[in-house]
mmCIF file of C-alpha atoms and ligand atoms in Angstrom:
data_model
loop_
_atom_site.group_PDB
_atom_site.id
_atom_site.type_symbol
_atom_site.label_atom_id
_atom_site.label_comp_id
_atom_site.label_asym_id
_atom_site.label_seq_id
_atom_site.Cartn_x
_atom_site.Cartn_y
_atom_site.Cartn_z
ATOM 1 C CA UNK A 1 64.563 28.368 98.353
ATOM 2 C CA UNK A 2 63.599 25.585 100.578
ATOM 3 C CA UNK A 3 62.837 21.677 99.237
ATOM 4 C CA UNK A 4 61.427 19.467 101.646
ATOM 5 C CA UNK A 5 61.684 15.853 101.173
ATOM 6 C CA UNK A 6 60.641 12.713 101.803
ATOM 7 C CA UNK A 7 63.205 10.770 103.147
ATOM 8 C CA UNK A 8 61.888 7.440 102.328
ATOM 9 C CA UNK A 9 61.959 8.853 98.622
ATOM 10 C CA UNK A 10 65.298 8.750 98.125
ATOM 11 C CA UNK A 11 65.601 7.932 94.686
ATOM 12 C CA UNK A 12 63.958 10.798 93.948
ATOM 13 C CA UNK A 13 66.469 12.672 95.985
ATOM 14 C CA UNK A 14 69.195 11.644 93.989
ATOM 15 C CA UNK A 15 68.058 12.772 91.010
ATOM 16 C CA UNK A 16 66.822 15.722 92.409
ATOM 17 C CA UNK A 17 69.867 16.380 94.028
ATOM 18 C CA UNK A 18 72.138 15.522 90.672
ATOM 19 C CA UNK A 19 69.309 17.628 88.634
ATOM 20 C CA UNK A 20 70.208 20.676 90.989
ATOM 21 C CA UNK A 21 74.373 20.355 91.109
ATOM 22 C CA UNK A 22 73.949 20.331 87.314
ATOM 23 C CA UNK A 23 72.403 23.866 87.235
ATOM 24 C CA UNK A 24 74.709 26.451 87.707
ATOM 25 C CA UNK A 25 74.345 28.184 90.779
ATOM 26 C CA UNK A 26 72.974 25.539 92.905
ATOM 27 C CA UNK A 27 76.218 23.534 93.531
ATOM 28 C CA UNK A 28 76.079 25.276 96.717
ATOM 29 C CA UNK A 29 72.801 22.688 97.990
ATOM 30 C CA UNK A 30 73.038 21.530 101.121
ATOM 31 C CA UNK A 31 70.942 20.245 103.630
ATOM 32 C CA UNK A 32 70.054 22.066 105.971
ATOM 33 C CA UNK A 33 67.836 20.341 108.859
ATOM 34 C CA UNK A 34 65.825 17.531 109.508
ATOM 35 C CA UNK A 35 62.598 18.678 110.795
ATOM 36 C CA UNK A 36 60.330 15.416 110.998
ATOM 37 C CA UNK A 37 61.821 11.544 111.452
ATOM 38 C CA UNK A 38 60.279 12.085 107.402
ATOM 39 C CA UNK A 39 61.172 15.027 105.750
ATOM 40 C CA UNK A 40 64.548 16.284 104.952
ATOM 41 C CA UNK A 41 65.189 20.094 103.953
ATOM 42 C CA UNK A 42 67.320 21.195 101.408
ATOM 43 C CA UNK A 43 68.639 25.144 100.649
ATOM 44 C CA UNK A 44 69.651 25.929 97.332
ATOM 45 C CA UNK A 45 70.359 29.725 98.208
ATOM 46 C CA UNK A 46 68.724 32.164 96.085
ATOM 47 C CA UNK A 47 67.271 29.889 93.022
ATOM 48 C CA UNK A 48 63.472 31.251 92.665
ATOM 49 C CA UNK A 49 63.726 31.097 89.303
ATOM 50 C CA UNK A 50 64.039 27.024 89.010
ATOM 51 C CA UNK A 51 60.978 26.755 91.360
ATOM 52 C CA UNK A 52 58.489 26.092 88.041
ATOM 53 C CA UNK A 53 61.115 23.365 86.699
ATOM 54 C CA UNK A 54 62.045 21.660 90.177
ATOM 55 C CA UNK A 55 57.959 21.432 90.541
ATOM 56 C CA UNK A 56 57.138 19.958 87.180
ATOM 57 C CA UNK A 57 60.049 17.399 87.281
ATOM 58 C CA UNK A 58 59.857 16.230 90.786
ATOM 59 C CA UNK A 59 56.045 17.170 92.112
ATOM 60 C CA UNK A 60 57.167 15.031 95.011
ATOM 61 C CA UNK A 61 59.037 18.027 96.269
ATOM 62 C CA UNK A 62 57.815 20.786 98.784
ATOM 63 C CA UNK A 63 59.130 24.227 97.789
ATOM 64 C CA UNK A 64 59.318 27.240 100.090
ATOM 65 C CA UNK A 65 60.728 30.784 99.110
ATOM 66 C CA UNK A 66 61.899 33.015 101.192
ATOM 67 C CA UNK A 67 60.607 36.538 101.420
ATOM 68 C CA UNK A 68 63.853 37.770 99.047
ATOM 69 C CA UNK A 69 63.306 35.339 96.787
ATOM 70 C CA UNK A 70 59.210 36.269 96.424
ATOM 71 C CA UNK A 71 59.157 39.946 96.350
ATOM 72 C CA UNK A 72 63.101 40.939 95.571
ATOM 73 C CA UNK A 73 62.042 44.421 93.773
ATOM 74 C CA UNK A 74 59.757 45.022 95.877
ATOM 75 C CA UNK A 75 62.042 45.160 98.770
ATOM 76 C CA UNK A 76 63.803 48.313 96.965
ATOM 77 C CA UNK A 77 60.441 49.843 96.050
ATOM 78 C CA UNK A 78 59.774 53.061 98.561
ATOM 79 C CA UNK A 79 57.682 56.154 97.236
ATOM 80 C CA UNK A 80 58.560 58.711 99.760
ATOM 81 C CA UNK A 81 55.591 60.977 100.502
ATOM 82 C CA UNK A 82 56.724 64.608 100.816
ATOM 83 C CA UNK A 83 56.413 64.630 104.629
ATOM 84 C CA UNK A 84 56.177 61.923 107.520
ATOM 85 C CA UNK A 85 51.928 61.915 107.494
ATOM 86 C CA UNK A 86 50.450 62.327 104.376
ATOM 87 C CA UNK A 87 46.820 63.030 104.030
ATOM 88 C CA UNK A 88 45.290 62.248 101.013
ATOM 89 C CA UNK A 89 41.642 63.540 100.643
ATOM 90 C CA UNK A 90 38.712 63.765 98.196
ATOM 91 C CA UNK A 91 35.535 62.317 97.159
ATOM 92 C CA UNK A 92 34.932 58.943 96.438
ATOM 93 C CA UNK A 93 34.529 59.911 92.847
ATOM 94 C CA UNK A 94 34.468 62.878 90.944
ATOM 95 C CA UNK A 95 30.862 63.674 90.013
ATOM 96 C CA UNK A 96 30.957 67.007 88.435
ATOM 97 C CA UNK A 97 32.766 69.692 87.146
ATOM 98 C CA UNK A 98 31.450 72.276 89.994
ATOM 99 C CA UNK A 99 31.612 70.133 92.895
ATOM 100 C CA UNK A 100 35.295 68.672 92.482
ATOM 101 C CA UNK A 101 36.787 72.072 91.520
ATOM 102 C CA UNK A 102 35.401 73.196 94.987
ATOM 103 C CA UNK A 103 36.435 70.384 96.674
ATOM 104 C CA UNK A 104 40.128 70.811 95.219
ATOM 105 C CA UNK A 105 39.721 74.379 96.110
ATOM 106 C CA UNK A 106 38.944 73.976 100.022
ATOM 107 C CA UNK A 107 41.605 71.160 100.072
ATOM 108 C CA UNK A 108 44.221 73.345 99.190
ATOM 109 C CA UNK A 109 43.406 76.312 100.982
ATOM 110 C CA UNK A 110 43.936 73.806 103.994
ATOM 111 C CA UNK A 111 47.853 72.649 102.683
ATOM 112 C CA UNK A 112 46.299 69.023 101.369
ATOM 113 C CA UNK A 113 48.749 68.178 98.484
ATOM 114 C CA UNK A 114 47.181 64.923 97.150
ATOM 115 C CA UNK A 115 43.925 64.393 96.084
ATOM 116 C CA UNK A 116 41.501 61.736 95.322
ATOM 117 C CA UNK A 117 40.332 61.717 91.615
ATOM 118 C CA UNK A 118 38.211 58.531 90.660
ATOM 119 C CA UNK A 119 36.658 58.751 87.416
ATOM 120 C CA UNK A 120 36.292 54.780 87.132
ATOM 121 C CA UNK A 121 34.254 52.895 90.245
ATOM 122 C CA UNK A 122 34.344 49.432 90.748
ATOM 123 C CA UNK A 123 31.071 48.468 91.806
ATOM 124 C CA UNK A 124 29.295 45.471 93.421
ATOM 125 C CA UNK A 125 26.000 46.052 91.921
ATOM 126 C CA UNK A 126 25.995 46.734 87.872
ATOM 127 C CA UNK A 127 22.971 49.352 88.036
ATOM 128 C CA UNK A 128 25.082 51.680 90.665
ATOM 129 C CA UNK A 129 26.989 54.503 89.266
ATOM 130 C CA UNK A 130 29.920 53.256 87.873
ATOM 131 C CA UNK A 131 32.059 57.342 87.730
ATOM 132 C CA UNK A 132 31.766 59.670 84.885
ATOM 133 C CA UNK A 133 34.426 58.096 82.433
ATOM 134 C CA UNK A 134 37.012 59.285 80.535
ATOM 135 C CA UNK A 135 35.108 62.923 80.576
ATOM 136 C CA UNK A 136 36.788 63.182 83.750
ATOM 137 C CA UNK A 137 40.172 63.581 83.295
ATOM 138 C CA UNK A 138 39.615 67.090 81.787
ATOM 139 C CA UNK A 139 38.151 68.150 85.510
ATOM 140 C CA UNK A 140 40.936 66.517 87.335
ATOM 141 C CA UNK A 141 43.652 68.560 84.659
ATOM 142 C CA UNK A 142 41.564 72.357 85.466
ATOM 143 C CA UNK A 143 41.654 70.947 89.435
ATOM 144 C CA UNK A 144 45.631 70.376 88.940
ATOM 145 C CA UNK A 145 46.525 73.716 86.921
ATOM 146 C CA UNK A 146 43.891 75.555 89.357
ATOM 147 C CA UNK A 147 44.664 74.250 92.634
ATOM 148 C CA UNK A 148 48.199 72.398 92.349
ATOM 149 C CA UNK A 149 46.819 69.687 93.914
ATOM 150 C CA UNK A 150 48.462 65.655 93.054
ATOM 151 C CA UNK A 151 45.669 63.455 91.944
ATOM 152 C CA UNK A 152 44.957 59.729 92.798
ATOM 153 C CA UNK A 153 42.894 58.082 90.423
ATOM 154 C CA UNK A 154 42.212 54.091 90.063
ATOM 155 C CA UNK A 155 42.740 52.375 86.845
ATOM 156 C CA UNK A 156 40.376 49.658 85.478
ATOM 157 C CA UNK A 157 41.031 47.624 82.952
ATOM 158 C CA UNK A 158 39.146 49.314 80.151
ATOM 159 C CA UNK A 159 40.428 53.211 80.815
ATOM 160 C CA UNK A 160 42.598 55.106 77.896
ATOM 161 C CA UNK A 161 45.871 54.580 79.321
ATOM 162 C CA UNK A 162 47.504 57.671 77.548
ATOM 163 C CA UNK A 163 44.933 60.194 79.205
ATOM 164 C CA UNK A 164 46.310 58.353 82.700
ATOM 165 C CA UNK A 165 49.363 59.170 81.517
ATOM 166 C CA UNK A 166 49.107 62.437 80.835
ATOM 167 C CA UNK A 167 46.286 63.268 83.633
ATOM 168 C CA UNK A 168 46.788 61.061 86.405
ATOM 169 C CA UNK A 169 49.851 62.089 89.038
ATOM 170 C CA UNK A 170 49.236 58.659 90.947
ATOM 171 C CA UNK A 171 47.447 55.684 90.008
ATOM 172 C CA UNK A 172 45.586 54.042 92.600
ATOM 173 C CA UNK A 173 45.211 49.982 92.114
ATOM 174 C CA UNK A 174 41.618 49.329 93.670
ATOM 175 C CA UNK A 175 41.589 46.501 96.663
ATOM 176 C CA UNK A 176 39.364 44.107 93.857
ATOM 177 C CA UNK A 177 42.224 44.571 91.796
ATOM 178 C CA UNK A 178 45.143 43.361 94.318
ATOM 179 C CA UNK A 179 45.183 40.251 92.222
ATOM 180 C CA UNK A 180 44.348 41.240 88.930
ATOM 181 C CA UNK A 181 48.042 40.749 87.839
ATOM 182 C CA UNK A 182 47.796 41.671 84.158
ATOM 183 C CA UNK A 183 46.102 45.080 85.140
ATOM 184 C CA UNK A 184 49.060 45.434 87.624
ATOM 185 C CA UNK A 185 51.564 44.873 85.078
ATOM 186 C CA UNK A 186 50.244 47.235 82.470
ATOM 187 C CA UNK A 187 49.532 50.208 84.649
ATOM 188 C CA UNK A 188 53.418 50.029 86.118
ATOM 189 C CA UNK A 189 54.239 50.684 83.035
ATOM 190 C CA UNK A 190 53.012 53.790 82.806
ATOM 191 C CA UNK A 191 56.105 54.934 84.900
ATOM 192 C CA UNK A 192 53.418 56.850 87.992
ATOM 193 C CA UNK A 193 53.689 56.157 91.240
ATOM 194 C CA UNK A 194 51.458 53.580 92.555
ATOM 195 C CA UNK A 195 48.630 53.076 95.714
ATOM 196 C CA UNK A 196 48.336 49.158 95.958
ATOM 197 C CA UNK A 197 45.552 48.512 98.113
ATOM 198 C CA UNK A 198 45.468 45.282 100.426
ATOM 199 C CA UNK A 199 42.217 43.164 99.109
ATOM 200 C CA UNK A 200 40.185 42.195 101.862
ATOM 201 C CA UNK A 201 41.431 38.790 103.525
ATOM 202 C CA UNK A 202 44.886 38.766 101.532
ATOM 203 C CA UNK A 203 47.890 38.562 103.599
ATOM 204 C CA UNK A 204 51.110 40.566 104.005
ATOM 205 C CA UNK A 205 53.050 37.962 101.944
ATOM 206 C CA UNK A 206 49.930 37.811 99.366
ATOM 207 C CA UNK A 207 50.113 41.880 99.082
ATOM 208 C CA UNK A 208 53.632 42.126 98.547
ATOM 209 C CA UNK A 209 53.420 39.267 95.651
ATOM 210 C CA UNK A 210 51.242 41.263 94.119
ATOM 211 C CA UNK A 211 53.322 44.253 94.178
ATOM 212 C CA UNK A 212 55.878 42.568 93.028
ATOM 213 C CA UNK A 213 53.746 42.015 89.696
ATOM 214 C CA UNK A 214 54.518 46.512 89.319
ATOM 215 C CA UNK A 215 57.956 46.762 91.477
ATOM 216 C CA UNK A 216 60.068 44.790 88.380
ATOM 217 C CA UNK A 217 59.188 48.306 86.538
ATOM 218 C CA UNK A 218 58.185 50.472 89.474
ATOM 219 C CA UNK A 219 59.987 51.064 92.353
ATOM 220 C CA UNK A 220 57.322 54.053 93.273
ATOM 221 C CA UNK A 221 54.979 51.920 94.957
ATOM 222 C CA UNK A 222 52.525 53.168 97.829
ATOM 223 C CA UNK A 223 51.113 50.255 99.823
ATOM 224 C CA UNK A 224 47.033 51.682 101.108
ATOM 225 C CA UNK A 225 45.473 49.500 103.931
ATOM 226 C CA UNK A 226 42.018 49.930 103.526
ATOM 227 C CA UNK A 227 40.476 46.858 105.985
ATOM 228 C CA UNK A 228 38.476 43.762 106.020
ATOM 229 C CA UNK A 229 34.825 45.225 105.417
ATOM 230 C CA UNK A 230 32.969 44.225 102.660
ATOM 231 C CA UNK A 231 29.129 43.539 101.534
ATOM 232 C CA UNK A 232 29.231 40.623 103.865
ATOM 233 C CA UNK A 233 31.332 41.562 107.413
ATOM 234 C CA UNK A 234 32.453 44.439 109.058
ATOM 235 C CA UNK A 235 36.260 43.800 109.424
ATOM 236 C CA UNK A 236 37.492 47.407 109.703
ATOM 237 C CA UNK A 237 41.197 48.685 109.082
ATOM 238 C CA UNK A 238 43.641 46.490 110.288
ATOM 239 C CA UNK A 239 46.303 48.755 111.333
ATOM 240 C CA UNK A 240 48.516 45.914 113.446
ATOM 241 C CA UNK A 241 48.830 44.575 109.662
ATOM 242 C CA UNK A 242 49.820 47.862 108.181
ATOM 243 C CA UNK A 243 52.232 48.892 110.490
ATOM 244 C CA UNK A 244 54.139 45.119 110.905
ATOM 245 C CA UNK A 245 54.196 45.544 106.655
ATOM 246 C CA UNK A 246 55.579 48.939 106.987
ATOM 247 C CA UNK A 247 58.257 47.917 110.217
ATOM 248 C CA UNK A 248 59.174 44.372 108.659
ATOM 249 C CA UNK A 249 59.824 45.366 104.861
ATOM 250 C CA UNK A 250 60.908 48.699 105.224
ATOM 251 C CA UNK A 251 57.648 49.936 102.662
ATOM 252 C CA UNK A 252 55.675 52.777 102.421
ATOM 253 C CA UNK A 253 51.821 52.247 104.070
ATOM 254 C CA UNK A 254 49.311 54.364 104.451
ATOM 255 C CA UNK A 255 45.610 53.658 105.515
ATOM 256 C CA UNK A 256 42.206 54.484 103.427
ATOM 257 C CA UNK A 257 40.133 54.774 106.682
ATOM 258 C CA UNK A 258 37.086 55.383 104.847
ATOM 259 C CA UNK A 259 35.819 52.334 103.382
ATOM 260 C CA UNK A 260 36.165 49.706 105.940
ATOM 261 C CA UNK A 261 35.094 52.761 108.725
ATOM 262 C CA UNK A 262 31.812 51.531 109.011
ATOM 263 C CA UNK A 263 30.131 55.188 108.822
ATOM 264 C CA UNK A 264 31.921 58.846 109.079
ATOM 265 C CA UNK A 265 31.442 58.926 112.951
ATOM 266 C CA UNK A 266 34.427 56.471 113.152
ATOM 267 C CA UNK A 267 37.022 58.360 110.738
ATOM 268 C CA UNK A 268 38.683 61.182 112.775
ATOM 269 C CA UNK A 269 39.600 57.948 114.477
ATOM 270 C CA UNK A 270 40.815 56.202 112.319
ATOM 271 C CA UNK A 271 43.317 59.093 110.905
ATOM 272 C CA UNK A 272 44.560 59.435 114.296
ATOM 273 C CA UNK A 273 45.339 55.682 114.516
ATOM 274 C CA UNK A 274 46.906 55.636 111.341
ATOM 275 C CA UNK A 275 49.181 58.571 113.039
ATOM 276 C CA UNK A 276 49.345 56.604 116.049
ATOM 277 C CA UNK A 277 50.490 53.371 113.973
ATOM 278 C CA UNK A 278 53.272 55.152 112.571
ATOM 279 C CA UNK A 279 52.355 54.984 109.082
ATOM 280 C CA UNK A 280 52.646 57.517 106.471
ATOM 281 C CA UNK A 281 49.372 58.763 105.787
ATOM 282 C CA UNK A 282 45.851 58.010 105.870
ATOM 283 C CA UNK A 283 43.153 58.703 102.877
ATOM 284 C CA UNK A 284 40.008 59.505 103.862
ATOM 285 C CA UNK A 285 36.734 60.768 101.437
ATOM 286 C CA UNK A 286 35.158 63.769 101.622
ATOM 287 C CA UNK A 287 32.115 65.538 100.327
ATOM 288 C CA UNK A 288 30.352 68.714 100.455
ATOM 289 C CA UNK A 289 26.961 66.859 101.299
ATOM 290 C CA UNK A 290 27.826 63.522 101.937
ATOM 291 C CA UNK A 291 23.861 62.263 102.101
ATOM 292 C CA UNK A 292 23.854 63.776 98.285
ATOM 293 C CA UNK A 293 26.685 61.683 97.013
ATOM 294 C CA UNK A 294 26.477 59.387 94.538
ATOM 295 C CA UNK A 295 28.722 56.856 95.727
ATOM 296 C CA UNK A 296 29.795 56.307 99.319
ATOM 297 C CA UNK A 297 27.801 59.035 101.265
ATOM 298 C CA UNK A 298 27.696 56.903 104.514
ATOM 299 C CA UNK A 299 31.211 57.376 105.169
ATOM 300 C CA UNK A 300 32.188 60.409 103.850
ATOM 301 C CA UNK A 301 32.508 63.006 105.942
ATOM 302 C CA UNK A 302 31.791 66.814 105.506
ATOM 303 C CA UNK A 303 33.820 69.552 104.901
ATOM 304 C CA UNK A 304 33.088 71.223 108.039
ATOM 305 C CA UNK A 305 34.383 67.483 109.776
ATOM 306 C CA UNK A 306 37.489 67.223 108.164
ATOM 307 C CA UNK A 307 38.832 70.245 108.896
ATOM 308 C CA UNK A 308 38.107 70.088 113.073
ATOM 309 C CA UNK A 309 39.879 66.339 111.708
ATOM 310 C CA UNK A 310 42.949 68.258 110.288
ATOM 311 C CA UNK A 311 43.137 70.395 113.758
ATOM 312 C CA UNK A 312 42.925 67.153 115.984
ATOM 313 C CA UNK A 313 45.479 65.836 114.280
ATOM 314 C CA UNK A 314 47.951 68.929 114.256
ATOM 315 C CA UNK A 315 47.647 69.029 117.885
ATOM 316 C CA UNK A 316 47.930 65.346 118.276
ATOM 317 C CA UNK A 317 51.289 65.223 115.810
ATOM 318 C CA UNK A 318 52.687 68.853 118.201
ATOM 319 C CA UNK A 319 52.181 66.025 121.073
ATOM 320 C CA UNK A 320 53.660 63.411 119.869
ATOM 321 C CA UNK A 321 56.904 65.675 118.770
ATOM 322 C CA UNK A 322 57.195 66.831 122.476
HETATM 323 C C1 PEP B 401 38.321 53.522 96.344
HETATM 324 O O1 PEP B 401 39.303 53.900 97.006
HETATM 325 O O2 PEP B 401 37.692 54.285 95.617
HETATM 326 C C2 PEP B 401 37.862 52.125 96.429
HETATM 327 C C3 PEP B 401 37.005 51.620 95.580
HETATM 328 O O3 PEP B 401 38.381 51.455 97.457
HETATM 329 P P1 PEP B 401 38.639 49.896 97.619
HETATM 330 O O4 PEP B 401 39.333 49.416 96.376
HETATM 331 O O5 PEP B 401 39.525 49.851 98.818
HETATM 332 O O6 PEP B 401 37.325 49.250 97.858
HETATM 333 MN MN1 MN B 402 34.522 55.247 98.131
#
């Protein structure tokens, strides 16, 4: 923790200063720098936890964690995907019985181990198809005991958690939900593996926070990049940002290079940049006729295209090994 100071304020100081020495643990202050003729810095180590009571008694301060004192669990939270690029596949939602049973059949025939399973969809407009409910988790269990496929399915707010529990094999926390904290909270609870998607415009230190919300329950935490592109702009996958997250903090990150693709022409790419980012997967969303889906048909690509995408990418990976 870092205090910055004005040095002209040094009354407040004082009793700052005598405030922290009286705390145990902080006897250790000591300042650290002078940055500006004005401002003085003080380090009380590793004190996070007086941050709300330093702020409310002496507002004059400027506090600054550092990234161990903002996201400490987080640090040792690492879901290890069962090898080094993970691809996790599916439709945007499951629709119906007949269609997501073939879907889970064609992705296993091809070795695909996790699969997308959304039964809730957060949507921008309330007359769009919001997923086929609770109903769903019946398809996803046949699709499991069928196809042993892993499922990924986002949690809203309002879902039965104990069918999660007992259906879902990851739960996916939806990029409009990055800062819905209470949400966050709950679902860690639940003891599953998590996705934690980026929300458009937050930053590395914002994402982590939020993860930080699960990681004091859940160290099995997946962190998705998913990209900048919403209603308004076209900000696709930002893959410097995923790969400095996964380099600087040691996390798992993989990249949903579907919804911020800006059509299905552009996601073979993006799985091979994922690859070439060094993360440690990439999700992308299938369907058998993507112009007949009900959600998300613009970017989903066929069948047919993600399996010439699976070959690409074998070859590429064989390359990259040599
Ligand atoms: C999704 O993966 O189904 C989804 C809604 O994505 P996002 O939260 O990234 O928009
Ligand atoms: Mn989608």
């Amino acid at each position: 923790m870092l205090i910055k100071f004005r040095k002209k304020d040094s009354k407040n100081k004082i009793k700052l200063l005598s405030f922290l020495r009286k705390n145990q643990g902080l006897a250790k202050l000591k300042f650290i720098c002078e940055t500006a003729a004005e401002i003085e810095e003080l380090s009380s180590g590793k004190a996070s936890y007086m941050k709300p009571l330093i702020e409310a008694i002496f507002p004059q301060a400027e506090i600054h964690l550092s990234n161990e004192e903002l996201f400490p669990q987080t640090l040792k939270s690492r879901f290890n995907l069962p090898s080094s690029f993970e691809i996790i596949a599916g439709p945007c939602a499951v629709e119906d019985r007949k269609t997501y049973l073939e879907a889970a059949s064609f992705l296993s025939s091809l070795g695909i181990k996790f699969m997308r399973a959304s039964l809730f969809k957060p949507r921008r407009s309330n007359y769009c198809f919001q997923g086929i409910g609770e109903e769903g988790f019946e398809i996803i269990s046949e699709a499991k005991d069928l196809y042993k496929i892993r499922t990924v399915t986002e949690l809203l707010s309002h879902c039965d958690l104990n069918s999660a529990k007992k259906y879902c094999d990851i739960i996916q926390i939806g990029a409009r939900n990055m800062r819905n904290y209470e949400l966050i909270k709950s679902i860690s609870l639940l003891g599953k593996p998590m996705i934690i998607k980026r929300a458009q415009g937050a930053s590395i230190k914002e994402w982590l926070m939020s993860a930080e919300y699960a990681a004091v329950t859940n160290k099995n935490l997946i962190f998705c990049e998913r990209g900048d592109s919403g209603l308004f702009n076209e900000g696709g996958v930002n893959f410097n940002l995923a790969a400095k997250a996964k380099k600087e903090f040691g996390i798992t990150v993989i990249a949903d290079v579907s919804h911020s693709s800006l059509g299905s022409d552009y996601v073979e790419a993006g799985v091979l940049s994922a690859l070439a980012f060094g993360l440690d997967g990439a999700m992308v969303e299938i369907h058998q006729n993507p112009q007949k889906a009900r959600v998300d048909g613009r970017h989903a690509i066929s069948f047919k295209q993600f399996e010439k995408i699976l070959e690409k990418l074998n070859k590429v990976k064989k390359c990259l090994k040599n």
